[in-house]
Amino acid sequence: ETGVTQTPRHLVMGMTNKKSLKCEQHLGHNAMYWYKQSAKKPLELMFVYSLEERVENNSVPSRFSPECPNSSHLFLHLHTLQPEDSALYLCASSQGTADSFSSYNSPLHFGNGTRLTVT
Amino acid sequence: QKEVEQNSGPLSVPEGAIASLNCTYSDRGSQSFFWYRQYSGKSPELIMSIYSNGDKEDGRFTAQLNKASQYVSLLIRDSQPSDSATYLCAVNGRYSGAGSYQLTFGKGTKLSVIP
């Protein structure tokens, strides 16, 4: 299997549920990302991991909790979400380390996303 | 606030015509520029990257960069109905408050190619 794979593809959860999104990359990349895509808004960077260490957290609410056990796997743990958190959640990976300028010359490779609906 | 701006469209062009998609960015220190295509319900896929002023051609796609004007564009020649999608401009730069570089996306331009 190649590329970036995300599971599940669709998720419906209540506001009191706890769920996790999973991402796996088979590209040998060093950095992994979580993005949120809401209707009529640009892609929002949530978290960046470089060599399994969190580099960036763009002031994301604590009800979203990332985990990166190794350079190939990334999780997003969800807890007590709000209806406005309903969106497409995209995982991405890139070559290079996310804390260096040169890494952003490397394009992102996206997974297919998880369509999340919070009821 | 530093931003990446795109006309949201929709941009409608007839089949066979040239589609021109534009993007402006605010961080003069930006060095890397990317165009992604996103079909409805799908994830973004990279179609072009450009790092130097001027034109870069890849098949029917041409990316144009003008750093002095802080402007990047994508031309699609001989547009096909299969090109109908939302095109996202992405620019690296110091857009985050932490000062680190990150890739910032525009809202995207929806392109519709009419048969």
mmCIF file of C-alpha atoms in Angstrom:
data_model
loop_
_atom_site.group_PDB
_atom_site.id
_atom_site.type_symbol
_atom_site.label_atom_id
_atom_site.label_comp_id
_atom_site.label_asym_id
_atom_site.label_seq_id
_atom_site.Cartn_x
_atom_site.Cartn_y
_atom_site.Cartn_z
ATOM 1 C CA GLU A 1 0.000 0.000 0.000
ATOM 2 C CA THR A 2 1.336 3.416 -0.930
ATOM 3 C CA GLY A 3 0.633 7.055 -0.117
ATOM 4 C CA VAL A 4 -1.250 8.380 2.865
ATOM 5 C CA THR A 5 -4.231 6.435 4.171
ATOM 6 C CA GLN A 6 -6.817 7.648 6.639
ATOM 7 C CA THR A 7 -9.480 5.790 8.559
ATOM 8 C CA PRO A 8 -12.359 5.962 8.954
ATOM 9 C CA ARG A 9 -13.587 7.713 5.811
ATOM 10 C CA HIS A 10 -16.792 8.831 7.511
ATOM 11 C CA LEU A 11 -17.568 9.285 11.200
ATOM 12 C CA VAL A 12 -20.726 10.388 12.974
ATOM 13 C CA MET A 13 -20.423 10.995 16.688
ATOM 14 C CA GLY A 14 -22.352 12.566 19.491
ATOM 15 C CA MET A 15 -20.966 15.377 21.557
ATOM 16 C CA THR A 16 -20.202 13.078 24.492
ATOM 17 C CA ASN A 17 -18.423 10.400 22.465
ATOM 18 C CA LYS A 18 -14.712 9.694 22.280
ATOM 19 C CA LYS A 19 -13.315 8.618 18.934
ATOM 20 C CA SER A 20 -9.977 8.595 17.135
ATOM 21 C CA LEU A 21 -8.904 9.277 13.585
ATOM 22 C CA LYS A 22 -5.977 7.324 12.195
ATOM 23 C CA CYS A 23 -3.449 8.219 9.540
ATOM 24 C CA GLU A 24 -0.625 6.147 8.088
ATOM 25 C CA GLN A 25 1.936 7.219 5.516
ATOM 26 C CA HIS A 26 4.013 4.870 3.370
ATOM 27 C CA LEU A 27 6.180 7.541 1.725
ATOM 28 C CA GLY A 28 9.107 7.595 4.133
ATOM 29 C CA HIS A 29 8.347 11.189 5.073
ATOM 30 C CA ASN A 30 9.520 12.846 8.268
ATOM 31 C CA ALA A 31 6.674 15.254 8.964
ATOM 32 C CA MET A 32 2.954 14.660 9.398
ATOM 33 C CA TYR A 33 0.082 17.106 9.689
ATOM 34 C CA TRP A 34 -3.560 17.388 10.625
ATOM 35 C CA TYR A 35 -5.662 19.895 8.685
ATOM 36 C CA LYS A 36 -9.321 20.837 9.090
ATOM 37 C CA GLN A 37 -11.375 21.798 6.044
ATOM 38 C CA SER A 38 -14.738 23.474 6.658
ATOM 39 C CA ALA A 39 -17.128 24.710 4.013
ATOM 40 C CA LYS A 40 -16.129 28.040 2.466
ATOM 41 C CA LYS A 41 -13.026 28.339 4.648
ATOM 42 C CA PRO A 42 -9.395 27.704 3.757
ATOM 43 C CA LEU A 43 -7.607 24.624 4.978
ATOM 44 C CA GLU A 44 -6.661 25.186 8.606
ATOM 45 C CA LEU A 45 -3.474 23.698 9.989
ATOM 46 C CA MET A 46 -4.138 22.025 13.336
ATOM 47 C CA PHE A 47 -0.995 20.121 14.253
ATOM 48 C CA VAL A 48 2.444 19.437 12.846
ATOM 49 C CA TYR A 49 4.730 16.614 13.904
ATOM 50 C CA SER A 50 8.321 16.437 12.790
ATOM 51 C CA LEU A 51 10.305 13.299 13.571
ATOM 52 C CA GLU A 52 7.530 12.348 15.998
ATOM 53 C CA GLU A 53 7.786 15.587 17.966
ATOM 54 C CA ARG A 54 5.027 18.162 17.911
ATOM 55 C CA VAL A 55 6.317 21.335 16.271
ATOM 56 C CA GLU A 56 3.212 23.380 15.778
ATOM 57 C CA ASN A 57 -0.143 23.643 17.488
ATOM 58 C CA ASN A 58 -2.200 26.419 16.022
ATOM 59 C CA SER A 59 -4.237 27.112 19.162
ATOM 60 C CA VAL A 60 -6.487 24.131 18.641
ATOM 61 C CA PRO A 61 -9.045 23.428 21.404
ATOM 62 C CA SER A 62 -8.025 20.725 23.848
ATOM 63 C CA ARG A 63 -10.932 18.538 22.771
ATOM 64 C CA PHE A 64 -8.608 17.605 19.881
ATOM 65 C CA SER A 65 -5.592 15.623 21.018
ATOM 66 C CA PRO A 66 -2.942 14.417 18.567
ATOM 67 C CA GLU A 67 -0.616 11.470 18.979
ATOM 68 C CA CYS A 68 2.342 10.489 16.836
ATOM 69 C CA PRO A 69 3.848 7.188 18.015
ATOM 70 C CA ASN A 70 6.283 6.979 15.089
ATOM 71 C CA SER A 71 7.057 8.745 11.834
ATOM 72 C CA SER A 72 4.536 6.657 9.896
ATOM 73 C CA HIS A 73 1.484 6.947 12.122
ATOM 74 C CA LEU A 74 -0.577 9.859 13.346
ATOM 75 C CA PHE A 75 -3.753 9.884 15.390
ATOM 76 C CA LEU A 76 -6.270 12.556 16.290
ATOM 77 C CA HIS A 77 -8.218 11.767 19.445
ATOM 78 C CA LEU A 78 -11.604 13.447 19.685
ATOM 79 C CA HIS A 79 -13.505 14.115 22.913
ATOM 80 C CA THR A 80 -16.658 16.136 23.693
ATOM 81 C CA LEU A 81 -16.739 17.785 20.300
ATOM 82 C CA GLN A 82 -19.145 20.509 19.253
ATOM 83 C CA PRO A 83 -21.379 20.572 16.152
ATOM 84 C CA GLU A 84 -19.154 23.295 14.659
ATOM 85 C CA ASP A 85 -16.315 20.761 14.638
ATOM 86 C CA SER A 86 -18.067 18.937 11.814
ATOM 87 C CA ALA A 87 -15.683 19.111 8.856
ATOM 88 C CA LEU A 88 -13.327 17.166 6.635
ATOM 89 C CA TYR A 89 -10.177 16.261 8.559
ATOM 90 C CA LEU A 90 -7.155 15.741 6.373
ATOM 91 C CA CYS A 91 -3.880 14.109 7.239
ATOM 92 C CA ALA A 92 -0.794 14.969 5.215
ATOM 93 C CA SER A 93 2.893 14.160 5.163
ATOM 94 C CA SER A 94 5.973 15.782 3.699
ATOM 95 C CA GLN A 95 9.680 15.167 3.378
ATOM 96 C CA GLY A 96 12.077 17.067 5.606
ATOM 97 C CA THR A 97 11.579 18.347 9.110
ATOM 98 C CA ALA A 98 8.726 20.718 9.748
ATOM 99 C CA ASP A 99 10.767 23.083 11.860
ATOM 100 C CA SER A 100 13.100 24.111 9.088
ATOM 101 C CA PHE A 101 12.534 26.494 6.219
ATOM 102 C CA SER A 102 13.606 23.925 3.669
ATOM 103 C CA SER A 103 10.883 21.537 4.687
ATOM 104 C CA TYR A 104 8.263 23.842 3.286
ATOM 105 C CA ASN A 105 9.781 23.556 -0.132
ATOM 106 C CA SER A 106 8.494 20.014 0.066
ATOM 107 C CA PRO A 107 4.885 19.632 -1.005
ATOM 108 C CA LEU A 108 2.274 17.997 1.160
ATOM 109 C CA HIS A 109 0.766 14.662 0.255
ATOM 110 C CA PHE A 110 -2.768 14.316 1.572
ATOM 111 C CA GLY A 111 -4.790 11.340 2.660
ATOM 112 C CA ASN A 112 -8.396 10.891 1.527
ATOM 113 C CA GLY A 113 -9.715 12.545 4.653
ATOM 114 C CA THR A 114 -12.288 11.706 7.301
ATOM 115 C CA ARG A 115 -15.682 13.358 6.968
ATOM 116 C CA LEU A 116 -16.717 14.035 10.557
ATOM 117 C CA THR A 117 -20.256 14.888 11.607
ATOM 118 C CA VAL A 118 -20.927 15.841 15.228
ATOM 119 C CA THR A 119 -24.556 15.535 16.256
ATOM 120 C CA GLN B 1 -2.839 39.162 9.361
ATOM 121 C CA LYS B 2 -0.858 37.464 6.642
ATOM 122 C CA GLU B 3 -3.035 35.838 4.050
ATOM 123 C CA VAL B 4 -3.309 33.966 0.796
ATOM 124 C CA GLU B 5 -6.112 35.312 -1.374
ATOM 125 C CA GLN B 6 -7.957 33.673 -4.243
ATOM 126 C CA ASN B 7 -11.105 34.567 -6.122
ATOM 127 C CA SER B 8 -13.620 31.950 -4.996
ATOM 128 C CA GLY B 9 -15.347 31.878 -8.375
ATOM 129 C CA PRO B 10 -16.986 29.966 -9.836
ATOM 130 C CA LEU B 11 -14.890 30.480 -12.925
ATOM 131 C CA SER B 12 -16.607 29.077 -15.984
ATOM 132 C CA VAL B 13 -14.714 28.476 -19.222
ATOM 133 C CA PRO B 14 -15.715 26.606 -22.391
ATOM 134 C CA GLU B 15 -14.002 23.352 -23.256
ATOM 135 C CA GLY B 16 -10.745 23.984 -25.093
ATOM 136 C CA ALA B 17 -10.245 27.471 -23.680
ATOM 137 C CA ILE B 18 -7.506 28.691 -21.343
ATOM 138 C CA ALA B 19 -8.453 28.884 -17.675
ATOM 139 C CA SER B 20 -6.543 31.451 -15.623
ATOM 140 C CA LEU B 21 -6.458 31.128 -11.845
ATOM 141 C CA ASN B 22 -4.894 33.800 -9.675
ATOM 142 C CA CYS B 23 -3.500 34.001 -6.166
ATOM 143 C CA THR B 24 -1.932 36.788 -4.110
ATOM 144 C CA TYR B 25 -0.029 36.431 -0.871
ATOM 145 C CA SER B 26 1.053 38.826 1.795
ATOM 146 C CA ASP B 27 4.325 37.447 3.215
ATOM 147 C CA ARG B 28 7.203 38.795 1.110
ATOM 148 C CA GLY B 29 9.479 36.157 2.612
ATOM 149 C CA SER B 30 7.550 33.310 1.016
ATOM 150 C CA GLN B 31 9.708 31.086 -1.156
ATOM 151 C CA SER B 32 7.602 28.095 -2.144
ATOM 152 C CA PHE B 33 4.302 28.071 -3.981
ATOM 153 C CA PHE B 34 2.025 25.183 -4.811
ATOM 154 C CA TRP B 35 -1.180 24.562 -6.694
ATOM 155 C CA TYR B 36 -3.470 21.774 -5.572
ATOM 156 C CA ARG B 37 -6.564 20.456 -7.305
ATOM 157 C CA GLN B 38 -9.463 19.192 -5.202
ATOM 158 C CA TYR B 39 -12.396 17.370 -6.707
ATOM 159 C CA SER B 40 -15.662 17.522 -4.802
ATOM 160 C CA GLY B 41 -15.566 15.137 -1.857
ATOM 161 C CA LYS B 42 -11.903 14.287 -2.435
ATOM 162 C CA SER B 43 -8.625 15.364 -0.884
ATOM 163 C CA PRO B 44 -6.277 17.931 -2.473
ATOM 164 C CA GLU B 45 -3.706 16.619 -4.936
ATOM 165 C CA LEU B 46 -0.555 18.466 -5.927
ATOM 166 C CA ILE B 47 -0.415 19.552 -9.562
ATOM 167 C CA MET B 48 2.318 22.214 -9.660
ATOM 168 C CA SER B 49 5.078 23.682 -7.553
ATOM 169 C CA ILE B 50 7.110 26.803 -8.332
ATOM 170 C CA TYR B 51 9.978 28.438 -6.489
ATOM 171 C CA SER B 52 11.499 31.017 -8.868
ATOM 172 C CA ASN B 53 10.125 34.024 -10.696
ATOM 173 C CA GLY B 54 8.851 33.279 -14.167
ATOM 174 C CA ASP B 55 6.920 30.456 -15.772
ATOM 175 C CA LYS B 56 7.000 26.736 -15.180
ATOM 176 C CA GLU B 57 5.225 24.441 -17.600
ATOM 177 C CA ASP B 58 4.028 20.884 -17.080
ATOM 178 C CA GLY B 59 1.820 19.531 -19.825
ATOM 179 C CA ARG B 60 -1.292 21.680 -20.100
ATOM 180 C CA PHE B 61 -0.478 23.496 -16.851
ATOM 181 C CA THR B 62 1.690 26.597 -16.505
ATOM 182 C CA ALA B 63 2.459 28.204 -13.162
ATOM 183 C CA GLN B 64 3.593 31.821 -13.147
ATOM 184 C CA LEU B 65 5.303 33.532 -10.231
ATOM 185 C CA ASN B 66 6.010 37.219 -9.675
ATOM 186 C CA LYS B 67 7.519 37.750 -6.240
ATOM 187 C CA ALA B 68 7.747 41.512 -6.639
ATOM 188 C CA SER B 69 3.978 41.673 -7.122
ATOM 189 C CA GLN B 70 3.381 38.811 -4.666
ATOM 190 C CA TYR B 71 1.328 37.053 -7.266
ATOM 191 C CA VAL B 72 1.174 33.474 -8.478
ATOM 192 C CA SER B 73 -1.108 32.117 -11.161
ATOM 193 C CA LEU B 74 -2.030 28.852 -12.839
ATOM 194 C CA LEU B 75 -2.958 28.592 -16.492
ATOM 195 C CA ILE B 76 -4.723 25.524 -17.836
ATOM 196 C CA ARG B 77 -4.585 25.245 -21.598
ATOM 197 C CA ASP B 78 -7.113 23.274 -23.661
ATOM 198 C CA SER B 79 -9.403 23.007 -20.633
ATOM 199 C CA GLN B 80 -11.329 19.759 -20.310
ATOM 200 C CA PRO B 81 -14.497 18.977 -18.343
ATOM 201 C CA SER B 82 -12.321 16.727 -16.165
ATOM 202 C CA ASP B 83 -10.459 19.857 -15.039
ATOM 203 C CA SER B 84 -13.619 21.007 -13.245
ATOM 204 C CA ALA B 85 -12.563 21.172 -9.601
ATOM 205 C CA THR B 86 -11.519 23.603 -6.897
ATOM 206 C CA TYR B 87 -7.937 24.823 -7.240
ATOM 207 C CA LEU B 88 -6.088 25.676 -4.048
ATOM 208 C CA CYS B 89 -3.112 27.990 -3.906
ATOM 209 C CA ALA B 90 -0.663 27.227 -1.084
ATOM 210 C CA VAL B 91 2.216 29.435 -0.009
ATOM 211 C CA ASN B 92 4.880 28.868 2.612
ATOM 212 C CA GLY B 93 5.733 31.657 4.938
ATOM 213 C CA ARG B 94 5.820 32.895 8.482
ATOM 214 C CA TYR B 95 2.066 32.938 8.851
ATOM 215 C CA SER B 96 1.920 31.450 12.313
ATOM 216 C CA GLY B 97 2.336 33.422 15.489
ATOM 217 C CA ALA B 98 5.110 31.090 16.600
ATOM 218 C CA GLY B 99 7.301 32.368 13.796
ATOM 219 C CA SER B 100 7.842 29.031 12.176
ATOM 220 C CA TYR B 101 7.201 28.456 8.530
ATOM 221 C CA GLN B 102 3.978 26.835 7.536
ATOM 222 C CA LEU B 103 2.069 26.188 4.367
ATOM 223 C CA THR B 104 -0.967 28.451 4.165
ATOM 224 C CA PHE B 105 -3.816 27.764 1.778
ATOM 225 C CA GLY B 106 -6.191 30.087 0.016
ATOM 226 C CA LYS B 107 -9.923 29.353 0.032
ATOM 227 C CA GLY B 108 -9.696 27.986 -3.494
ATOM 228 C CA THR B 109 -11.197 28.879 -6.860
ATOM 229 C CA LYS B 110 -13.926 26.659 -8.231
ATOM 230 C CA LEU B 111 -13.425 26.010 -11.932
ATOM 231 C CA SER B 112 -16.172 24.748 -14.182
ATOM 232 C CA VAL B 113 -15.306 23.691 -17.746
ATOM 233 C CA ILE B 114 -18.393 23.690 -19.923
ATOM 234 C CA PRO B 115 -18.530 21.035 -22.681
#
